Short mmCIF file of C-alpha atoms in Angstrom, two decimals:
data_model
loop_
_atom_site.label_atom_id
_atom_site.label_comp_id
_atom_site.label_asym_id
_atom_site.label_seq_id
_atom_site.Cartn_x
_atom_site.Cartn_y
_atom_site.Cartn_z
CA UNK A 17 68.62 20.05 82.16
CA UNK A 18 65.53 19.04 81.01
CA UNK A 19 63.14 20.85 78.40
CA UNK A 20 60.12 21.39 80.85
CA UNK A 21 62.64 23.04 83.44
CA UNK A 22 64.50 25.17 81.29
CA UNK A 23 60.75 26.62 80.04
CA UNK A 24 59.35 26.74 83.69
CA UNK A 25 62.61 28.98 84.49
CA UNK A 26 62.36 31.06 81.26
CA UNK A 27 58.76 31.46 82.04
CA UNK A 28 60.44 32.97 86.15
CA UNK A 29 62.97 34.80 84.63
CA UNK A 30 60.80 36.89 82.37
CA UNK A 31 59.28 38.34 84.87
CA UNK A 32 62.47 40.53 85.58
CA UNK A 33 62.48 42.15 81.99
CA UNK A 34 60.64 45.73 81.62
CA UNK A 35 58.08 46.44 79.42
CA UNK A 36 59.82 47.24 75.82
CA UNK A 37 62.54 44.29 76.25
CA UNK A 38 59.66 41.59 77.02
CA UNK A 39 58.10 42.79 74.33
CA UNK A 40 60.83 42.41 72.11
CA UNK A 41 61.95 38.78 73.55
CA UNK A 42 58.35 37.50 74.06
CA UNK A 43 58.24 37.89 69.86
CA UNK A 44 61.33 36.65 69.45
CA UNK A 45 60.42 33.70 71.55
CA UNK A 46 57.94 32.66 69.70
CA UNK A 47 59.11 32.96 66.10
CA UNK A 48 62.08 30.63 67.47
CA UNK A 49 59.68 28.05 69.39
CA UNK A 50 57.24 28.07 66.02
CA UNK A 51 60.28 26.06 63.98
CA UNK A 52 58.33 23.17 64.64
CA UNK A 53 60.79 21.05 63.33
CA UNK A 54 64.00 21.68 65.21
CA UNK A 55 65.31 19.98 68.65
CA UNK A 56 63.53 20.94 71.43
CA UNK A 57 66.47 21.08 74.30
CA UNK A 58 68.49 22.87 71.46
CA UNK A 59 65.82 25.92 71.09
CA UNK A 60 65.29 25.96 75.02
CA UNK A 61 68.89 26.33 75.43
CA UNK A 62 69.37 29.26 73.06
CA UNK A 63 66.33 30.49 74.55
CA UNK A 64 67.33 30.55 78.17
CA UNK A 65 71.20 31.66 76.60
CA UNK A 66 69.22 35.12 74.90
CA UNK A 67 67.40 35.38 77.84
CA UNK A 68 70.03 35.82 80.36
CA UNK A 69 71.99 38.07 78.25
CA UNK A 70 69.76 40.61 77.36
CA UNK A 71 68.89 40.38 81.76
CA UNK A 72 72.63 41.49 82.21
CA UNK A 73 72.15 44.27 79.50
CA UNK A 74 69.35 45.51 81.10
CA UNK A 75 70.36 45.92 84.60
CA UNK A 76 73.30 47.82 82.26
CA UNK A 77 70.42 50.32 80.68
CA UNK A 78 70.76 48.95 77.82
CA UNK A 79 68.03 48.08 75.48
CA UNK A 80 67.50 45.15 73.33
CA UNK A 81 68.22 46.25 70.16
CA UNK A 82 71.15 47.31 71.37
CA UNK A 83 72.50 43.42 71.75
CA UNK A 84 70.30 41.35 69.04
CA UNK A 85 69.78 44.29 66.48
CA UNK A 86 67.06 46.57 65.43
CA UNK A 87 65.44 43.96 62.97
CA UNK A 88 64.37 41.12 65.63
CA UNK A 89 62.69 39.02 63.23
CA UNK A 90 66.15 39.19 61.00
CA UNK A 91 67.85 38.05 64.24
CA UNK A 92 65.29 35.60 65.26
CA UNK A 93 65.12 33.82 61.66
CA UNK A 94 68.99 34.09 61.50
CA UNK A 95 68.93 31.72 65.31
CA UNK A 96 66.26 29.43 63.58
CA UNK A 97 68.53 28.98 60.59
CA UNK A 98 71.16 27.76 62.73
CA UNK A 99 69.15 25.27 65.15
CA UNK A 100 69.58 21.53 64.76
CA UNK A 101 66.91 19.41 63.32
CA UNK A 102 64.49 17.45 65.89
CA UNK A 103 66.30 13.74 65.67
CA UNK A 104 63.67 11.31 64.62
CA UNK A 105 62.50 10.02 67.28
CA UNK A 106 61.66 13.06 68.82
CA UNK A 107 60.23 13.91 65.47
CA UNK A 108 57.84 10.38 65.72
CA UNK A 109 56.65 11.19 68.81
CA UNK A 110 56.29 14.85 68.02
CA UNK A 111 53.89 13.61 65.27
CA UNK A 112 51.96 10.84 66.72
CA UNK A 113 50.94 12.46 69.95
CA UNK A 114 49.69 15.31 67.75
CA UNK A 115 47.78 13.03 65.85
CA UNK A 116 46.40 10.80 68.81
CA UNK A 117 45.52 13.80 70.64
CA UNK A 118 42.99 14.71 67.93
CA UNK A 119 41.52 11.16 67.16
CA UNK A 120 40.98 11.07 70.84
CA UNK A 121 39.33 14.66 71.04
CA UNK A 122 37.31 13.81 68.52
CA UNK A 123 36.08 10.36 69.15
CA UNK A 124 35.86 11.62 73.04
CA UNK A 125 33.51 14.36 71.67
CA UNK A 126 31.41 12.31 69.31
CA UNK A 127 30.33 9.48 72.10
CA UNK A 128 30.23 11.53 75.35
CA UNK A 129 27.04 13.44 73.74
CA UNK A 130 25.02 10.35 72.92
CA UNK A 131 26.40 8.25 76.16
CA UNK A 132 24.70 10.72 77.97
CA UNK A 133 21.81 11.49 75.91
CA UNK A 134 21.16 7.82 76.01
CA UNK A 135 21.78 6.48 79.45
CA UNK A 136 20.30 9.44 81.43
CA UNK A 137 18.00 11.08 78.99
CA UNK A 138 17.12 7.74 77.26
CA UNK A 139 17.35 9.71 73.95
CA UNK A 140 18.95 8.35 70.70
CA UNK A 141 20.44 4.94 70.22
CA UNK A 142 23.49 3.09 72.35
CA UNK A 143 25.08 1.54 69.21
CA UNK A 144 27.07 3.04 66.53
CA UNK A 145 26.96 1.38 62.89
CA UNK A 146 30.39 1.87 61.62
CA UNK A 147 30.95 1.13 58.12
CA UNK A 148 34.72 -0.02 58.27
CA UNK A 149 36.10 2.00 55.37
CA UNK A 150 33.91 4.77 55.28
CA UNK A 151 35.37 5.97 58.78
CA UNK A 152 38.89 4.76 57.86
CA UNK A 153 38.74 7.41 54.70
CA UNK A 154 37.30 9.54 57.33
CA UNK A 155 39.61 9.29 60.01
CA UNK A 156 42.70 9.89 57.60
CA UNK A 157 41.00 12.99 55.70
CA UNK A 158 40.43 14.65 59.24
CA UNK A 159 43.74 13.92 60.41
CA UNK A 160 45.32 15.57 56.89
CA UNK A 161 43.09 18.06 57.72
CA UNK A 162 43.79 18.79 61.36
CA UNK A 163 47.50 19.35 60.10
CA UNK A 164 46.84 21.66 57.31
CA UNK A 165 44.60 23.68 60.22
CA UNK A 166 47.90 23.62 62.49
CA UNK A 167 50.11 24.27 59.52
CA UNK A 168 48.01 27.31 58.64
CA UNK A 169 48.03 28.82 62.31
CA UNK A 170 51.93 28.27 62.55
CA UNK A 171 52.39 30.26 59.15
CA UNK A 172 50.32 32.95 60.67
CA UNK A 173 51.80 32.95 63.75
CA UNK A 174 55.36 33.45 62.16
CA UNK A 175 54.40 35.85 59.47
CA UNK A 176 52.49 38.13 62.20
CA UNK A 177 55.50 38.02 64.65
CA UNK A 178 56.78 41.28 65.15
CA UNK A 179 54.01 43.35 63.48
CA UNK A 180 51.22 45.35 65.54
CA UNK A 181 48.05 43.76 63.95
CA UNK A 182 44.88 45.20 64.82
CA UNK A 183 42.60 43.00 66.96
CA UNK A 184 39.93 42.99 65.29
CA UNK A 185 41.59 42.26 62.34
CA UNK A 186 42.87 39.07 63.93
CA UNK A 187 40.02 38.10 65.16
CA UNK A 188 38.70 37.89 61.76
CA UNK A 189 41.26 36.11 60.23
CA UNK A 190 41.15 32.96 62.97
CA UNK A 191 37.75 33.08 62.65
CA UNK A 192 37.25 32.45 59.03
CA UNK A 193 40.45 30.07 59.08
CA UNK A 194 38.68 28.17 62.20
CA UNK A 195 35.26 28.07 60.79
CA UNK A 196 36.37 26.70 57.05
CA UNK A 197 38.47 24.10 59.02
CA UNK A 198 35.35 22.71 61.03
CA UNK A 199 32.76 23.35 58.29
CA UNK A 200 35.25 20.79 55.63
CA UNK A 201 35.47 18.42 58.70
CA UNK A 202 31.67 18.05 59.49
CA UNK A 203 31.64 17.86 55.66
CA UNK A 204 33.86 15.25 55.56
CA UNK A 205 31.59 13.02 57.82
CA UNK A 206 28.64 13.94 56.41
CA UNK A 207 29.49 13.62 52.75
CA UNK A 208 31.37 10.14 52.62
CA UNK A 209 28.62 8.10 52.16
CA UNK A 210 28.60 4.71 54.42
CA UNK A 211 29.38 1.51 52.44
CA UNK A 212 31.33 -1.81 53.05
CA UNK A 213 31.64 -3.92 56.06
CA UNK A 214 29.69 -2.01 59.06
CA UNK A 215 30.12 -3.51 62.64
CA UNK A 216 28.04 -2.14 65.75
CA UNK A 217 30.37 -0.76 68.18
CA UNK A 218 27.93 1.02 71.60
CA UNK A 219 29.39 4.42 72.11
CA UNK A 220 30.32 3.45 75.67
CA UNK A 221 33.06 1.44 74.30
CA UNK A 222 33.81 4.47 72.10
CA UNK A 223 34.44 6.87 75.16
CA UNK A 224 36.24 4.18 76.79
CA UNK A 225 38.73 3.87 73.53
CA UNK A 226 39.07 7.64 73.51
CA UNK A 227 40.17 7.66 76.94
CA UNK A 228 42.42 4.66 76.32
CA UNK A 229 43.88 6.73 73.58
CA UNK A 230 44.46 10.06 75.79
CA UNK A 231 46.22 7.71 78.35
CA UNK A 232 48.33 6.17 75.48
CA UNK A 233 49.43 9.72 74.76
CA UNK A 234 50.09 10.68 78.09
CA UNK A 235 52.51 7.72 78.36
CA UNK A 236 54.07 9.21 75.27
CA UNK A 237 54.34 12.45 76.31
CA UNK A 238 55.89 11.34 79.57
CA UNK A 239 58.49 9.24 78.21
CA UNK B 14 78.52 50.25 63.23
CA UNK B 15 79.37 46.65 63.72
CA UNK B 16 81.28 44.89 60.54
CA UNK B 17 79.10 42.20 59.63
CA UNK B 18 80.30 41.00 56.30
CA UNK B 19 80.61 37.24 55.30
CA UNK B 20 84.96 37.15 55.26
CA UNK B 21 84.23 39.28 59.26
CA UNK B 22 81.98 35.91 59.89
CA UNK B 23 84.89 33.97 58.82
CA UNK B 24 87.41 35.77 61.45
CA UNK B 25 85.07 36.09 63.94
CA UNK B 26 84.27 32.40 64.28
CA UNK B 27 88.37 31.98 64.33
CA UNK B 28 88.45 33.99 67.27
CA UNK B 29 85.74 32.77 69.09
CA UNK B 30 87.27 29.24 69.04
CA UNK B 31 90.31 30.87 69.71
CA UNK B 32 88.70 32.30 73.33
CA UNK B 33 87.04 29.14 73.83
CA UNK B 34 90.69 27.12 73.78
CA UNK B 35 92.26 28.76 75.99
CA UNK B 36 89.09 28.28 78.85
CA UNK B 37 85.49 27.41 79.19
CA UNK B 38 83.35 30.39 78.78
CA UNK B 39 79.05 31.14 78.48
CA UNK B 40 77.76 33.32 75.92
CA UNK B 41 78.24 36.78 77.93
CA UNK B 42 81.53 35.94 78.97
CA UNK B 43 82.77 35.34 75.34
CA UNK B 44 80.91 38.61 73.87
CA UNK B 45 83.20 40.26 76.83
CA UNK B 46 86.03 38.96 75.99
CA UNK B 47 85.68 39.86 72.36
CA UNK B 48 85.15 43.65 73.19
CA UNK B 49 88.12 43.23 75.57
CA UNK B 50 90.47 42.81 72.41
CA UNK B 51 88.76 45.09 70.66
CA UNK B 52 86.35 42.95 68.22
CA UNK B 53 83.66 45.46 67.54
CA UNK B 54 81.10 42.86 66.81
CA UNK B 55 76.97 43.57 67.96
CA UNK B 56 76.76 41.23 71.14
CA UNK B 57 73.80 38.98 70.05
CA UNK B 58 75.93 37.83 66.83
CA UNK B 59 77.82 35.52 68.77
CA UNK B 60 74.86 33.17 69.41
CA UNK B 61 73.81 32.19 65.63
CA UNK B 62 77.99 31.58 65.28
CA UNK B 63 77.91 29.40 68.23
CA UNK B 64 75.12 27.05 67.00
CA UNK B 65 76.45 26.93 64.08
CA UNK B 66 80.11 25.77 65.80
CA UNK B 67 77.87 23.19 67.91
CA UNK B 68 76.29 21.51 64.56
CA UNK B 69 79.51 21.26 62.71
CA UNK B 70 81.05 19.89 66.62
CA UNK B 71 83.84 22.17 66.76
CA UNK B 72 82.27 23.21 70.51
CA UNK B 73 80.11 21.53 73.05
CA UNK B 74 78.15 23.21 74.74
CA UNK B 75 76.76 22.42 78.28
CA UNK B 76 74.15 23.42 80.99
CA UNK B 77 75.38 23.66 84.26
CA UNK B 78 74.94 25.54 87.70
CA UNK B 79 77.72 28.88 87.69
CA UNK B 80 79.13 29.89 90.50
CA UNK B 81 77.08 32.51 90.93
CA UNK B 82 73.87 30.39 91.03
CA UNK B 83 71.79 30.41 87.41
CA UNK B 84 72.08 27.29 85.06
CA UNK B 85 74.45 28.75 81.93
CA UNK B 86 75.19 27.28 79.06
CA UNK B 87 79.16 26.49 78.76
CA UNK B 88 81.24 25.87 75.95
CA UNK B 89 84.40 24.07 75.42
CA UNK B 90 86.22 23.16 72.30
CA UNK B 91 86.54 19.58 71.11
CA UNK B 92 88.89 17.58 69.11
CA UNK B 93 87.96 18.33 65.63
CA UNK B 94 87.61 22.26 67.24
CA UNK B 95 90.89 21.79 67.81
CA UNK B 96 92.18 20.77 64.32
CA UNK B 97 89.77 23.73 63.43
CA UNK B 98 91.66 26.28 65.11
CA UNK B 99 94.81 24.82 63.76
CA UNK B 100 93.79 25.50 60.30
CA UNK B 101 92.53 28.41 61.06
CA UNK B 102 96.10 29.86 62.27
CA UNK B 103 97.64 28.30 59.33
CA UNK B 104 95.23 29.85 57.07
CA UNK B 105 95.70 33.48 58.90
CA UNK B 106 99.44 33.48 58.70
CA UNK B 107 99.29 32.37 55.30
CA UNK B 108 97.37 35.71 53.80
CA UNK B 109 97.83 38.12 57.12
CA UNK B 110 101.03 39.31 55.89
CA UNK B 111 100.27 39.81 51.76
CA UNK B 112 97.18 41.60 52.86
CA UNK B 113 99.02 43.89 54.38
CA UNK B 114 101.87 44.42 52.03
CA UNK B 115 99.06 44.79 49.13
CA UNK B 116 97.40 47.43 51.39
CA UNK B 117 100.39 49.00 52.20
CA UNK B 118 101.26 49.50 48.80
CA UNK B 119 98.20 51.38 47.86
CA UNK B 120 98.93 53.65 50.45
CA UNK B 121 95.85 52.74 52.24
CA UNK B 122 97.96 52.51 55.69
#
């Protein structure tokens, strides 16, 4: 069975569990789908495996700490510990679409403001001077960066599993981690100075590369 | 309370290929048949041993439509799972009876 139908029926089948055992799979789930690093089919399997078990214990009355212990994130890391790796070519692809998804975003969001500013406001300029390794030193800082940002949520995620954080204080925290990840990127373009080779590239041919690069992905994703 | 020490681990993985030998069973079934001889062992225990089986390919595991309708995973054993079990037998003949004599002796039984 494939990945995306074992989710779409995990996704059904929750629907059947009462309030404290959804609770207690729903963070369960998702310390064992932040591993990042292990095989997909693998964790949707074991997923889908938990799943219907603690179903049959329920119409049974019996709660879930009764089958995967009272110390869910114990259980949950135990599972993780055991989960084969992602092979390496899902591990690639993993990577690359990640990676193309944000050049694309961001290129995509950089052109779209001055293709319109320009062609139906007639404000601004069409052409782009790119200095050639002034946006390559760019590009590869805001890609390290992009990582660290998803590396930093993922951490979070798994070290808040299973504990009752206040809102608020959440809130906070993803604030100030979001708003020091954008501030270094805009400082990143605005701080590398431009030198070396610059060619003129219009920023119509930038939004059509940035969709280029979302179908690209797509193709990825698909295969 | 559910024995959950590291030599338990051993024994339990023993039996579980054991189970899985004789016919091909999905995670519920096997925590079942477990309680039916008498394992005490917490039911969601089972599912970090069976990955663990998978990786080292003493079982296979595979998703398929039960009788009953829902896709469950089922496991069966394979060749080296086989040679696995073996050793395991040989292994548990070898110290079941000296254990037992020792214990005997100290008038635990």
């Amino acid at each position: 069975m494939h990945v995306k139908d074992l989710i779409e029926e995990n996704n059904q089948k929750r629907k059947q569990l009462n309030d404290e055992n959804l609770y207690y799979y729903e963070e369960m789930l998702v310390y064992i789908r932040l591993s990042y690093d292990k095989s997909e089919q693998a964790t949707e399997e074991i997923l889908t495996e938990l799943l219907d078990h603690l179903l049959i214990a329920q119409d049974q009355g019996r709660p879930a700490e009764d089958i995967f212990s009272d110390n869910p994130k114990q259980y949950a890391y135990e599972i993780v510990g055991e989960l084969p790796k992602m092979v390496t070519k899902e591990r690639i692809t993993f990577v690359s679409t990640g990676i193309l998804s944000f050049l694309a975003a961001l290129i995509f969001a950089s052109s779209i403001i001055r293709v319109v500013l320009f062609y139906i406001f007639g404000i601004g300029e069409a052409l782009r001077t790119t200095y050639l390794p002034s946006i390559l030193i760019q590009g590869v800082l805001s890609v390290l960066l992009a990582l660290l940002f998803i590396w930093l949520c993922v951490q979070y995620l798994r070290w808040s599993a299973f504990k009752k954080i206040h809102k608020v204080k959440e809130f906070f925290i993803l604030w100030l981690v979001s708003t020091i990840s954008i501030s270094t990127l805009f400082a990143v373009f605005f701080l590398i100075p431009d030198f070396g080779i610059a060619i003129n590239i219009p920023y119509w041919v930038l939004l059509i590369a940035s969709l280029g690069l979302f179908l690209i992905n797509w193709r990825l994703i698909k295969k | 309370m559910a024995i959950r020490s590291q030599l338990y681990k051993g024994i339990l993985e023993g039996c579980i290929l054991a189970i899985i030998s004789r016919q091909t069973v999905y995670g519920y079934e096997l925590s079942i048949k477990l309680e039916e001889q008498g394992l005490e062992v917490s039911e969601g225990s089972i599912y970090p041993i069976l990955l663990r089986l998978q990786k080292e390919k003493l079982i296979a595991g595979e998703m398929r439509k039960s009788v009953s309708g829902p896709n469950r995973k089922y496991y069966t054993l394979t060749e080296s799972g086989n040679v696995a079990l073996k050793l395991f037998k040989q292994n548990w003949e070898m110290i079941k009876s000296p254990v037992d004599q020792l214990l005997k002796e100290d008038g635990e039984f």
